[in-house]
mmCIF file of C-alpha atoms and ligand atoms in Angstrom:
data_model
loop_
_atom_site.group_PDB
_atom_site.id
_atom_site.type_symbol
_atom_site.label_atom_id
_atom_site.label_comp_id
_atom_site.label_asym_id
_atom_site.label_seq_id
_atom_site.Cartn_x
_atom_site.Cartn_y
_atom_site.Cartn_z
ATOM 1 C CA MET A 584 -43.788 -24.051 -2.289
ATOM 2 C CA THR A 585 -40.926 -21.557 -1.794
ATOM 3 C CA LYS A 586 -39.349 -20.373 -4.827
ATOM 4 C CA THR A 587 -35.776 -21.741 -5.221
ATOM 5 C CA PRO A 588 -33.409 -19.029 -5.761
ATOM 6 C CA THR A 589 -32.078 -18.578 -9.307
ATOM 7 C CA TYR A 590 -28.395 -17.564 -10.469
ATOM 8 C CA TRP A 591 -29.805 -14.179 -11.700
ATOM 9 C CA ASP A 592 -32.035 -13.524 -8.582
ATOM 10 C CA TYR A 593 -28.919 -14.112 -6.189
ATOM 11 C CA LEU A 594 -26.578 -11.927 -8.260
ATOM 12 C CA ASN A 595 -29.022 -9.025 -8.887
ATOM 13 C CA LEU A 596 -28.390 -9.348 -12.786
ATOM 14 C CA GLU A 597 -31.459 -7.621 -13.970
ATOM 15 C CA LYS A 598 -30.089 -4.528 -12.132
ATOM 16 C CA LEU A 599 -26.491 -5.109 -12.993
ATOM 17 C CA LEU A 600 -27.018 -5.538 -16.516
ATOM 18 C CA ASP A 601 -29.428 -2.569 -16.852
ATOM 19 C CA SER A 602 -26.637 -0.094 -15.311
ATOM 20 C CA GLN A 603 -24.767 0.414 -18.895
ATOM 21 C CA GLY A 604 -27.087 3.115 -20.501
ATOM 22 C CA GLY A 605 -24.455 5.907 -20.072
ATOM 23 C CA LEU A 606 -25.549 9.500 -19.595
ATOM 24 C CA SER A 607 -28.789 9.196 -21.423
ATOM 25 C CA ASN A 608 -29.476 5.858 -19.630
ATOM 26 C CA ASP A 609 -30.255 4.443 -22.845
ATOM 27 C CA GLU A 610 -28.275 1.441 -24.210
ATOM 28 C CA ALA A 611 -29.417 2.017 -27.590
ATOM 29 C CA SER A 612 -27.664 5.218 -27.940
ATOM 30 C CA VAL A 613 -24.288 3.734 -26.451
ATOM 31 C CA SER A 614 -21.798 2.692 -29.022
ATOM 32 C CA GLU A 615 -19.910 -0.441 -28.815
ATOM 33 C CA ASP A 616 -16.652 1.316 -27.889
ATOM 34 C CA GLU A 617 -18.414 3.518 -25.113
ATOM 35 C CA MET A 618 -20.092 0.267 -23.965
ATOM 36 C CA HIS A 619 -16.692 -1.179 -23.672
ATOM 37 C CA PHE A 620 -15.421 2.109 -21.660
ATOM 38 C CA ILE A 621 -18.501 2.011 -19.275
ATOM 39 C CA ILE A 622 -18.001 -1.806 -18.325
ATOM 40 C CA VAL A 623 -14.348 -1.978 -18.035
ATOM 41 C CA HIS A 624 -14.860 0.980 -15.528
ATOM 42 C CA GLN A 625 -17.722 -0.684 -13.755
ATOM 43 C CA VAL A 626 -15.706 -3.928 -13.251
ATOM 44 C CA PHE A 627 -13.053 -1.902 -11.664
ATOM 45 C CA GLU A 628 -15.439 -0.308 -9.364
ATOM 46 C CA LEU A 629 -16.684 -3.790 -8.418
ATOM 47 C CA TRP A 630 -13.020 -4.774 -7.679
ATOM 48 C CA PHE A 631 -12.825 -1.756 -5.682
ATOM 49 C CA LYS A 632 -15.873 -2.560 -3.697
ATOM 50 C CA LEU A 633 -14.309 -6.049 -2.811
ATOM 51 C CA ALA A 634 -11.038 -4.214 -1.802
ATOM 52 C CA ILE A 635 -13.027 -2.056 0.363
ATOM 53 C CA ASN A 636 -14.487 -5.010 1.919
ATOM 54 C CA GLU A 637 -11.158 -6.982 2.559
ATOM 55 C CA ILE A 638 -9.165 -3.694 3.980
ATOM 56 C CA THR A 639 -12.011 -3.155 6.553
ATOM 57 C CA LEU A 640 -12.011 -6.859 7.743
ATOM 58 C CA ILE A 641 -8.059 -7.140 7.999
ATOM 59 C CA ARG A 642 -7.992 -3.397 9.909
ATOM 60 C CA ASN A 643 -10.867 -4.404 12.108
ATOM 61 C CA THR A 644 -9.235 -7.817 12.891
ATOM 62 C CA MET A 645 -5.746 -6.010 13.504
ATOM 63 C CA SER A 646 -7.570 -3.381 15.734
ATOM 64 C CA SER A 647 -7.488 -5.282 18.899
ATOM 65 C CA THR A 648 -4.720 -4.713 21.295
ATOM 66 C CA GLN A 649 -3.827 -8.157 21.270
ATOM 67 C CA ILE A 650 -3.754 -10.179 18.203
ATOM 68 C CA GLU A 651 -3.321 -13.988 18.742
ATOM 69 C CA GLU A 652 -0.961 -15.604 16.971
ATOM 70 C CA LYS A 653 -3.562 -18.051 15.285
ATOM 71 C CA GLN A 654 -5.036 -14.807 13.696
ATOM 72 C CA ILE A 655 -2.102 -13.832 11.598
ATOM 73 C CA PRO A 656 -2.684 -16.530 9.108
ATOM 74 C CA PHE A 657 -6.300 -15.365 8.792
ATOM 75 C CA ILE A 658 -4.853 -11.858 8.181
ATOM 76 C CA VAL A 659 -2.111 -12.849 5.574
ATOM 77 C CA GLN A 660 -4.753 -14.810 3.633
ATOM 78 C CA HIS A 661 -6.838 -11.710 2.960
ATOM 79 C CA ILE A 662 -3.970 -9.233 2.437
ATOM 80 C CA ASN A 663 -3.187 -12.049 -0.265
ATOM 81 C CA ARG A 664 -6.758 -11.589 -1.673
ATOM 82 C CA LEU A 665 -6.363 -7.807 -2.093
ATOM 83 C CA VAL A 666 -2.903 -8.206 -3.549
ATOM 84 C CA GLU A 667 -4.631 -10.389 -6.382
ATOM 85 C CA ILE A 668 -7.351 -8.018 -6.738
ATOM 86 C CA PHE A 669 -4.907 -5.323 -7.578
ATOM 87 C CA LYS A 670 -2.691 -7.613 -9.726
ATOM 88 C CA LEU A 671 -5.802 -8.242 -11.752
ATOM 89 C CA SER A 672 -6.865 -4.674 -11.962
ATOM 90 C CA ALA A 673 -3.458 -3.681 -12.900
ATOM 91 C CA ARG A 674 -3.521 -6.215 -15.880
ATOM 92 C CA HIS A 675 -6.976 -5.189 -16.471
ATOM 93 C CA PHE A 676 -6.097 -1.816 -18.356
ATOM 94 C CA LYS A 677 -4.834 -3.799 -21.151
ATOM 95 C CA LEU A 678 -8.475 -4.435 -22.101
ATOM 96 C CA MET A 679 -9.133 -0.591 -22.028
ATOM 97 C CA GLU A 680 -6.170 -0.174 -24.312
ATOM 98 C CA THR A 681 -8.145 -1.936 -27.041
ATOM 99 C CA LEU A 682 -9.988 1.399 -27.363
ATOM 100 C CA THR A 683 -7.897 3.580 -30.055
ATOM 101 C CA PRO A 684 -7.242 7.295 -29.318
ATOM 102 C CA GLN A 685 -9.777 8.213 -32.086
ATOM 103 C CA ASP A 686 -12.451 5.862 -30.863
ATOM 104 C CA PHE A 687 -12.321 7.614 -27.462
ATOM 105 C CA LEU A 688 -12.376 11.244 -28.916
ATOM 106 C CA VAL A 689 -15.764 10.316 -30.193
ATOM 107 C CA PHE A 690 -17.269 10.439 -27.113
ATOM 108 C CA ARG A 691 -14.605 11.759 -24.778
ATOM 109 C CA SER A 692 -16.399 15.424 -24.809
ATOM 110 C CA GLU A 693 -19.509 14.171 -23.590
ATOM 111 C CA LEU A 694 -17.823 13.271 -20.179
ATOM 112 C CA GLY A 695 -17.591 16.827 -19.667
ATOM 113 C CA THR A 696 -15.429 17.061 -16.324
ATOM 114 C CA ALA A 697 -16.344 13.278 -15.103
ATOM 115 C CA SER A 698 -13.052 11.494 -14.393
ATOM 116 C CA GLY A 699 -11.713 8.476 -12.235
ATOM 117 C CA PHE A 700 -10.490 11.347 -10.272
ATOM 118 C CA GLN A 701 -14.115 11.275 -8.539
ATOM 119 C CA SER A 702 -13.745 7.501 -7.961
ATOM 120 C CA PHE A 703 -14.743 8.090 -4.107
ATOM 121 C CA GLN A 704 -14.172 4.141 -3.683
ATOM 122 C CA LEU A 705 -10.456 4.615 -4.592
ATOM 123 C CA ARG A 706 -10.360 7.549 -2.287
ATOM 124 C CA GLU A 707 -11.961 5.063 0.295
ATOM 125 C CA ILE A 708 -9.227 2.520 -0.290
ATOM 126 C CA GLU A 709 -6.395 4.866 0.163
ATOM 127 C CA LEU A 710 -8.029 6.320 3.559
ATOM 128 C CA LEU A 711 -8.481 2.803 4.778
ATOM 129 C CA LEU A 712 -4.924 1.899 3.804
ATOM 130 C CA GLY A 713 -3.614 4.933 5.679
ATOM 131 C CA LEU A 714 -2.126 7.126 2.612
ATOM 132 C CA SER A 715 -1.384 10.555 4.261
ATOM 133 C CA ASN A 716 -2.103 13.783 2.694
ATOM 134 C CA GLU A 717 1.643 14.578 3.617
ATOM 135 C CA GLU A 718 2.457 11.941 0.994
ATOM 136 C CA ARG A 719 0.352 13.505 -1.540
ATOM 137 C CA GLU A 720 1.663 17.149 -0.851
ATOM 138 C CA LYS A 721 5.332 15.924 -1.443
ATOM 139 C CA GLN A 722 4.114 15.394 -5.260
ATOM 140 C CA GLY A 723 2.514 18.726 -5.091
ATOM 141 C CA HIS A 724 -1.154 17.194 -4.721
ATOM 142 C CA SER A 725 -3.818 18.595 -2.282
ATOM 143 C CA ASP A 726 -6.561 16.588 -0.325
ATOM 144 C CA PRO A 727 -8.890 14.994 -2.954
ATOM 145 C CA ILE A 728 -11.581 14.496 -0.494
ATOM 146 C CA GLU A 729 -11.853 18.495 -0.258
ATOM 147 C CA TYR A 730 -12.162 18.232 -3.969
ATOM 148 C CA LEU A 731 -14.939 15.586 -3.976
ATOM 149 C CA LEU A 732 -16.926 17.570 -1.402
ATOM 150 C CA LYS A 733 -16.971 20.621 -3.471
ATOM 151 C CA ILE A 734 -18.271 18.934 -6.450
ATOM 152 C CA VAL A 735 -21.016 17.251 -4.214
ATOM 153 C CA LYS A 736 -22.086 20.252 -2.422
ATOM 154 C CA GLU A 737 -25.710 20.332 -2.173
ATOM 155 C CA THR A 738 -26.416 17.407 -4.103
ATOM 156 C CA GLU A 739 -27.751 13.889 -3.313
ATOM 157 C CA PHE A 740 -24.232 12.606 -2.866
ATOM 158 C CA GLU A 741 -23.130 14.984 -0.085
ATOM 159 C CA ASN A 742 -24.359 13.124 2.802
ATOM 160 C CA ASN A 743 -22.876 9.695 1.068
ATOM 161 C CA ILE A 744 -19.579 11.265 0.658
ATOM 162 C CA LYS A 745 -19.266 12.694 4.102
ATOM 163 C CA LYS A 746 -20.548 9.451 5.388
ATOM 164 C CA ARG A 747 -18.207 7.180 3.706
ATOM 165 C CA LEU A 748 -15.051 9.447 3.409
ATOM 166 C CA VAL A 749 -14.991 12.200 6.275
ATOM 167 C CA LYS A 750 -16.153 9.409 8.793
ATOM 168 C CA LEU A 751 -13.121 7.289 7.404
ATOM 169 C CA LYS A 752 -10.546 10.108 8.238
ATOM 170 C CA THR A 753 -11.403 9.775 12.034
ATOM 171 C CA GLU A 754 -11.003 6.099 12.027
ATOM 172 C CA PRO A 755 -7.749 4.260 12.419
ATOM 173 C CA SER A 756 -6.266 3.053 9.126
ATOM 174 C CA LEU A 757 -4.641 -0.273 8.139
ATOM 175 C CA LYS A 758 -1.444 1.664 8.628
ATOM 176 C CA ASP A 759 -2.320 2.795 12.238
ATOM 177 C CA VAL A 760 -3.299 -0.944 13.290
ATOM 178 C CA LEU A 761 -0.294 -2.610 11.674
ATOM 179 C CA TYR A 762 2.154 -0.098 13.319
ATOM 180 C CA ASP A 763 0.551 -0.297 16.830
ATOM 181 C CA TRP A 764 0.982 -4.278 16.369
ATOM 182 C CA LEU A 765 4.555 -3.838 15.198
ATOM 183 C CA TYR A 766 5.144 -1.285 18.125
ATOM 184 C CA ARG A 767 3.923 -4.441 20.473
ATOM 185 C CA THR A 768 6.315 -7.005 18.825
ATOM 186 C CA PRO A 769 8.757 -8.301 21.325
ATOM 187 C CA ILE A 770 12.275 -7.530 20.241
ATOM 188 C CA LEU A 771 15.147 -9.838 21.586
ATOM 189 C CA GLY A 772 12.477 -11.008 23.928
ATOM 190 C CA SER A 773 11.433 -7.624 25.317
ATOM 191 C CA THR A 774 8.051 -5.829 24.999
ATOM 192 C CA PRO A 775 7.107 -2.085 25.441
ATOM 193 C CA LYS A 776 6.203 -3.095 29.172
ATOM 194 C CA GLU A 777 9.511 -4.051 30.237
ATOM 195 C CA LYS A 778 11.315 -1.512 32.224
ATOM 196 C CA GLU A 779 14.496 -2.067 30.060
ATOM 197 C CA ASP A 780 12.771 -2.032 26.890
ATOM 198 C CA GLU A 781 14.303 1.639 25.606
ATOM 199 C CA LYS A 782 17.727 0.328 26.450
ATOM 200 C CA ILE A 783 17.514 -3.058 24.592
ATOM 201 C CA ILE A 784 16.013 -1.402 21.474
ATOM 202 C CA SER A 785 18.883 1.186 21.521
ATOM 203 C CA LYS A 786 21.319 -1.500 21.978
ATOM 204 C CA PHE A 787 19.970 -3.701 18.842
ATOM 205 C CA THR A 788 19.723 -0.665 16.624
ATOM 206 C CA ASN A 789 23.256 0.559 17.514
ATOM 207 C CA GLU A 790 24.871 -2.872 17.193
ATOM 208 C CA TYR A 791 23.228 -3.062 13.730
ATOM 209 C CA LEU A 792 24.463 0.178 12.691
ATOM 210 C CA TYR A 793 27.967 -0.560 13.824
ATOM 211 C CA LYS A 794 27.831 -3.930 11.602
ATOM 212 C CA ILE A 795 26.558 -1.861 8.751
ATOM 213 C CA ASP A 796 29.730 0.479 9.099
ATOM 214 C CA GLU A 797 32.164 -2.630 9.593
ATOM 215 C CA ILE A 798 30.859 -3.993 6.242
ATOM 216 C CA ASN A 799 31.055 -0.810 4.485
ATOM 217 C CA GLN A 800 34.676 -0.461 5.820
ATOM 218 C CA SER A 801 35.556 -3.886 4.814
ATOM 219 C CA GLN A 802 34.013 -3.348 1.422
ATOM 220 C CA LEU A 803 36.355 -0.143 0.916
ATOM 221 C CA LYS A 804 39.568 -1.805 1.933
ATOM 222 C CA ILE A 805 38.589 -4.402 -0.769
ATOM 223 C CA MET A 806 38.413 -1.951 -3.589
ATOM 224 C CA GLN A 807 41.420 -0.057 -2.278
ATOM 225 C CA LYS A 808 43.561 -3.150 -2.243
ATOM 226 C CA ASP A 809 42.485 -3.639 -6.165
ATOM 227 C CA GLY A 810 43.553 -0.204 -6.818
ATOM 228 C CA LEU A 811 40.281 1.835 -7.403
ATOM 229 C CA ASP A 812 39.474 4.980 -6.346
ATOM 230 C CA ILE A 813 37.287 4.699 -3.159
ATOM 231 C CA SER A 814 36.370 8.603 -2.535
ATOM 232 C CA ARG A 815 32.889 8.436 -4.519
ATOM 233 C CA MET A 816 31.980 5.137 -2.613
ATOM 234 C CA GLU A 817 33.143 6.273 0.898
ATOM 235 C CA LYS A 818 31.191 9.700 0.463
ATOM 236 C CA SER A 819 28.367 7.570 -0.522
ATOM 237 C CA PHE A 820 28.486 4.997 2.408
ATOM 238 C CA ARG A 821 29.014 8.184 4.710
ATOM 239 C CA GLU A 822 25.773 9.724 3.444
ATOM 240 C CA THR A 823 23.822 6.489 3.779
ATOM 241 C CA TYR A 824 24.887 5.616 6.994
ATOM 242 C CA SER A 825 24.159 8.859 8.292
ATOM 243 C CA GLN A 826 20.544 8.554 6.758
ATOM 244 C CA PHE A 827 20.080 5.131 8.364
ATOM 245 C CA GLU A 828 21.444 6.365 11.667
ATOM 246 C CA ASN A 829 19.005 9.281 11.707
ATOM 247 C CA PHE A 830 15.917 6.710 10.460
ATOM 248 C CA LEU A 831 16.591 4.561 13.325
ATOM 249 C CA THR A 832 17.747 6.608 16.049
ATOM 250 C CA ASN A 833 17.194 10.015 15.701
ATOM 251 C CA GLU A 834 13.726 9.830 15.991
ATOM 252 C CA ASP A 835 11.630 12.001 18.488
ATOM 253 C CA ASP A 836 8.839 9.681 18.168
ATOM 254 C CA ASN A 837 9.374 6.907 20.381
ATOM 255 C CA LYS A 838 6.611 4.770 19.311
ATOM 256 C CA MET A 839 8.075 5.213 15.491
ATOM 257 C CA ARG A 840 11.581 4.241 16.772
ATOM 258 C CA ARG A 841 10.252 0.955 18.113
ATOM 259 C CA VAL A 842 8.218 0.217 15.154
ATOM 260 C CA LYS A 843 11.204 0.773 12.728
ATOM 261 C CA ALA A 844 13.307 -1.341 15.100
ATOM 262 C CA ALA A 845 10.688 -4.106 15.065
ATOM 263 C CA ILE A 846 10.589 -4.163 11.060
ATOM 264 C CA LEU A 847 14.283 -4.610 11.096
ATOM 265 C CA PHE A 848 14.193 -7.237 13.731
ATOM 266 C CA ILE A 849 11.721 -9.437 11.952
ATOM 267 C CA GLU A 850 13.203 -9.011 8.594
ATOM 268 C CA SER A 851 16.548 -9.671 9.905
ATOM 269 C CA TYR A 852 15.978 -12.769 11.877
ATOM 270 C CA ARG A 853 13.205 -13.835 9.666
ATOM 271 C CA THR A 854 14.279 -17.482 9.876
ATOM 272 C CA LEU A 855 13.271 -17.806 13.735
ATOM 273 C CA PRO A 856 10.099 -19.950 14.227
ATOM 274 C CA LEU A 857 7.974 -17.533 15.830
ATOM 275 C CA LEU A 858 8.653 -14.752 13.273
ATOM 276 C CA ALA A 859 7.707 -16.781 10.399
ATOM 277 C CA TRP A 860 4.218 -15.389 10.070
ATOM 278 C CA PRO A 861 4.957 -11.880 11.028
ATOM 279 C CA ARG A 862 7.446 -11.743 8.344
ATOM 280 C CA LEU A 863 4.861 -13.168 5.914
ATOM 281 C CA LEU A 864 2.268 -10.403 7.031
ATOM 282 C CA ILE A 865 5.356 -7.725 6.337
ATOM 283 C CA ASP A 866 6.078 -9.219 2.855
ATOM 284 C CA LYS A 867 2.444 -9.279 1.878
ATOM 285 C CA ILE A 868 1.750 -5.664 3.011
ATOM 286 C CA VAL A 869 5.120 -4.940 0.778
ATOM 287 C CA GLU A 870 3.488 -6.849 -1.994
ATOM 288 C CA LEU A 871 0.280 -5.126 -1.918
ATOM 289 C CA GLU A 872 1.887 -1.577 -1.795
ATOM 290 C CA GLU A 873 3.915 -2.832 -4.898
ATOM 291 C CA GLN A 874 0.791 -4.118 -6.822
ATOM 292 C CA ILE A 875 -0.906 -0.592 -6.023
ATOM 293 C CA VAL A 876 1.920 1.014 -7.710
ATOM 294 C CA GLU A 877 1.786 -1.194 -10.496
ATOM 295 C CA PHE A 878 -2.057 -0.678 -10.842
ATOM 296 C CA ARG A 879 -1.184 3.253 -11.142
ATOM 297 C CA PHE A 880 1.542 2.656 -13.473
ATOM 298 C CA ASN A 881 -0.212 0.653 -16.014
ATOM 299 C CA HIS A 882 -3.151 3.041 -15.745
ATOM 300 C CA ALA A 883 -0.635 5.971 -16.689
ATOM 301 C CA ARG A 884 0.713 3.975 -19.666
ATOM 302 C CA MET A 885 -2.738 3.072 -21.001
ATOM 303 C CA VAL A 886 -3.888 6.663 -20.264
ATOM 304 C CA GLU A 887 -0.526 7.942 -22.238
ATOM 305 C CA ARG A 888 -1.381 5.549 -25.167
ATOM 306 C CA ILE A 889 -4.904 6.700 -25.340
ATOM 307 C CA ILE A 890 -4.972 10.508 -24.916
ATOM 308 C CA GLY A 891 -0.886 11.226 -24.951
ATOM 309 C CA LYS A 892 -0.221 14.333 -22.943
ATOM 310 C CA ARG A 893 -3.434 15.931 -23.107
ATOM 311 C CA ILE A 894 -5.115 17.213 -19.769
ATOM 312 C CA GLY A 895 -7.367 15.140 -17.795
ATOM 313 C CA THR A 896 -11.066 15.291 -18.001
ATOM 314 C CA GLY A 897 -10.642 15.977 -14.070
ATOM 315 C CA GLY A 898 -8.726 19.065 -14.932
ATOM 316 C CA SER A 899 -5.255 17.448 -13.927
ATOM 317 C CA SER A 900 -2.103 17.572 -15.998
ATOM 318 C CA GLY A 901 -3.025 14.002 -17.174
ATOM 319 C CA VAL A 902 -0.652 11.415 -17.379
ATOM 320 C CA ASP A 903 2.114 13.433 -15.696
ATOM 321 C CA TYR A 904 -0.323 13.544 -12.580
ATOM 322 C CA ILE A 905 -0.974 9.817 -12.556
ATOM 323 C CA ASP A 906 3.055 9.142 -12.746
ATOM 324 C CA GLN A 907 3.542 11.451 -9.704
ATOM 325 C CA THR A 908 0.729 9.236 -7.779
ATOM 326 C CA THR A 909 3.158 5.958 -8.674
ATOM 327 C CA LYS A 910 5.835 7.784 -6.020
ATOM 328 C CA TYR A 911 3.025 7.638 -3.219
ATOM 329 C CA ARG A 912 4.084 5.275 -0.429
ATOM 330 C CA ILE A 913 1.707 4.329 2.596
ATOM 331 C CA PHE A 914 4.256 2.142 4.039
ATOM 332 C CA PRO A 915 7.567 4.002 3.782
ATOM 333 C CA GLU A 916 9.293 2.659 6.678
ATOM 334 C CA LEU A 917 8.732 -1.094 5.171
ATOM 335 C CA TRP A 918 10.532 -0.100 2.153
ATOM 336 C CA ALA A 919 13.414 2.103 3.822
ATOM 337 C CA ILE A 920 14.434 -0.802 5.983
ATOM 338 C CA ARG A 921 15.283 -2.975 2.831
ATOM 339 C CA SER A 922 18.133 -0.520 2.139
ATOM 340 C CA MET A 923 19.664 -1.406 5.525
ATOM 341 C CA LEU A 924 19.457 -5.285 5.573
ATOM 342 C CA ILE A 925 22.504 -7.081 6.029
ATOM 343 C CA ASP A 926 24.034 -10.783 5.074
ATOM 344 C CA THR A 927 22.643 -12.801 7.798
ATOM 345 C CA LYS A 928 26.037 -14.081 8.311
ATOM 346 C CA HIS A 929 27.068 -10.677 9.811
ATOM 347 C CA LEU A 930 23.940 -10.225 12.043
ATOM 348 C CA PRO A 931 24.683 -9.118 15.405
ATOM 349 C CA ASN A 932 24.306 -12.249 18.024
ATOM 350 C CA ILE A 933 20.863 -12.593 18.832
ATOM 351 C CA ILE A 934 19.940 -12.839 22.647
ATOM 352 C CA ASN A 935 16.808 -14.508 23.954
ATOM 353 C CA GLU A 936 16.615 -16.636 21.055
ATOM 354 C CA ASP A 937 14.651 -19.306 22.740
ATOM 355 C CA TYR A 938 11.790 -16.889 23.070
ATOM 356 C CA TYR A 939 11.263 -17.029 19.397
ATOM 357 C CA LYS A 940 11.206 -20.940 19.127
ATOM 358 C CA PHE A 941 7.911 -23.048 18.680
ATOM 359 C CA ASN A 942 8.309 -24.665 22.088
ATOM 360 C CA SER A 943 8.474 -21.269 23.953
ATOM 361 C CA SER A 944 6.249 -20.859 26.800
ATOM 362 C CA ASN A 945 5.304 -17.233 25.350
HETATM 363 C C1 HEM B 1096 -9.809 5.834 -21.783
HETATM 364 C C2 HEM B 1096 -9.652 5.425 -20.435
HETATM 365 C C3 HEM B 1096 -8.844 6.391 -19.383
HETATM 366 C C4 HEM B 1096 -8.477 7.648 -19.631
HETATM 367 C C5 HEM B 1096 -7.922 8.459 -21.059
HETATM 368 C C6 HEM B 1096 -8.192 7.989 -18.106
HETATM 369 C C7 HEM B 1096 -7.651 9.215 -17.845
HETATM 370 C C8 HEM B 1096 -7.409 9.550 -16.694
HETATM 371 C C9 HEM B 1096 -6.587 11.005 -16.333
HETATM 372 C C10 HEM B 1096 -6.090 11.836 -17.217
HETATM 373 C C11 HEM B 1096 -6.693 10.954 -14.829
HETATM 374 C C12 HEM B 1096 -6.201 12.156 -13.941
HETATM 375 C C13 HEM B 1096 -7.434 13.127 -13.489
HETATM 376 C C14 HEM B 1096 -7.949 13.900 -14.630
HETATM 377 O O1 HEM B 1096 -7.215 15.015 -14.847
HETATM 378 O O2 HEM B 1096 -9.061 13.275 -15.124
HETATM 379 C C15 HEM B 1096 -7.506 9.780 -14.482
HETATM 380 C C16 HEM B 1096 -7.571 9.555 -13.180
HETATM 381 C C17 HEM B 1096 -8.280 8.531 -12.650
HETATM 382 N N1 HEM B 1096 -8.600 7.358 -13.377
HETATM 383 FE FE1 HEM B 1096 -8.254 7.032 -15.316
HETATM 384 N N2 HEM B 1096 -8.780 7.004 -17.417
HETATM 385 C C18 HEM B 1096 -9.099 5.875 -18.153
HETATM 386 C C19 HEM B 1096 -9.624 4.890 -17.491
HETATM 387 C C20 HEM B 1096 -9.606 4.406 -16.284
HETATM 388 C C21 HEM B 1096 -10.272 3.259 -15.971
HETATM 389 C C22 HEM B 1096 -10.667 2.120 -16.759
HETATM 390 C C23 HEM B 1096 -10.020 3.327 -14.503
HETATM 391 C C24 HEM B 1096 -10.573 2.238 -13.566
HETATM 392 C C25 HEM B 1096 -10.999 2.483 -12.326
HETATM 393 C C26 HEM B 1096 -9.741 4.792 -14.000
HETATM 394 C C27 HEM B 1096 -9.544 5.127 -12.946
HETATM 395 C C28 HEM B 1096 -8.983 6.474 -12.450
HETATM 396 C C29 HEM B 1096 -8.876 6.650 -11.234
HETATM 397 C C30 HEM B 1096 -9.237 6.014 -9.873
HETATM 398 C C31 HEM B 1096 -8.147 8.031 -11.207
HETATM 399 C C32 HEM B 1096 -7.902 8.840 -10.135
HETATM 400 C C33 HEM B 1096 -6.289 8.431 -9.743
HETATM 401 C C34 HEM B 1096 -5.481 9.405 -8.604
HETATM 402 O O3 HEM B 1096 -6.129 10.521 -8.325
HETATM 403 O O4 HEM B 1096 -4.882 8.775 -7.980
HETATM 404 N N3 HEM B 1096 -9.323 5.339 -15.323
HETATM 405 N N4 HEM B 1096 -7.779 8.930 -15.253
#
């Protein structure tokens, strides 16, 4: 008779529940507070594992040079799962906070230089999503993979880290494939294959910029009529307008110019039936990044509450370093477009509107 599987066999519970022995691999020597510390970290690492799986699936699904419409709901569903993982993880720090500063000090010194900074799964998540080293450098941070490679040199983990992380650097990230997809998005019914495409994109962004300026000017007029001093406002409008103009048009990179125009187009004409799923996909990516920032922020507040402004066991400035990581943005273009959106009643008239209706032949 074949043995029916049990709950504990299936979940490999024996192994899982025998992994809380700390550095001495002996549960009897682990205090209640340390057990709490170990389990909370392990649960996070399990969520990270699931997140890596989900990002890989989404990245692979989006890697195709032609993503069918019917695949978009599937992609959105999995981004939503990722959002929920990070939402839960961000709240999970509350549990960690039940450790008092003094409770932690009892075993903190035993950790040596071990730190969450060495979480290779978080690095894997960052690489898979597409966090660039330039984004880290803006905050004065260097490549964490180089650091990991140094600490694992000539240890049994060296190959593992190389296989997991260094290899990922050569693969497309979720950001790469998302931006490839945005690049191919039909804008005003035109695709990059069309001869007139560049002209159509320029016309679209120029008309949009013109509308922004028109709205700004009419707002200034109203304020002036009300007797307000508009000089500061005028300067601010001028500055932001020129930032928007640079962002949308002065891009040396043709591809990025089209990607930005596509985001602006989808966000602006979001009520068009065929744009319903693409805009949901973009919304979910923004929500995902928002949750990751919240995860980092909550970690920082928990750290501040438990160790104050002490330096970290990993050698960083501690909470100040973690707060700086909340400034990282993987998808800055998706955020930037939000400052430019205008009330739908002012939107430039759309050409080829039929292209985006459900009965369209496209
Ligand atoms: C008492 C609890 C904790 C304290 C005091 C603490 C402290 C710190 C500090 C100071 C850093 C900065 C690097 C360093 O110099 O060490 C850090 C990084 C990190 N910690 Fe924690 N941490 C705690 C709990 C956790 C938990 C529960 C997780 C769950 C995964 C975690 C994950 C991380 C990660 C992933 C980093 C790297 C962040 C990055 O580089 O973006 N930490 N932690």
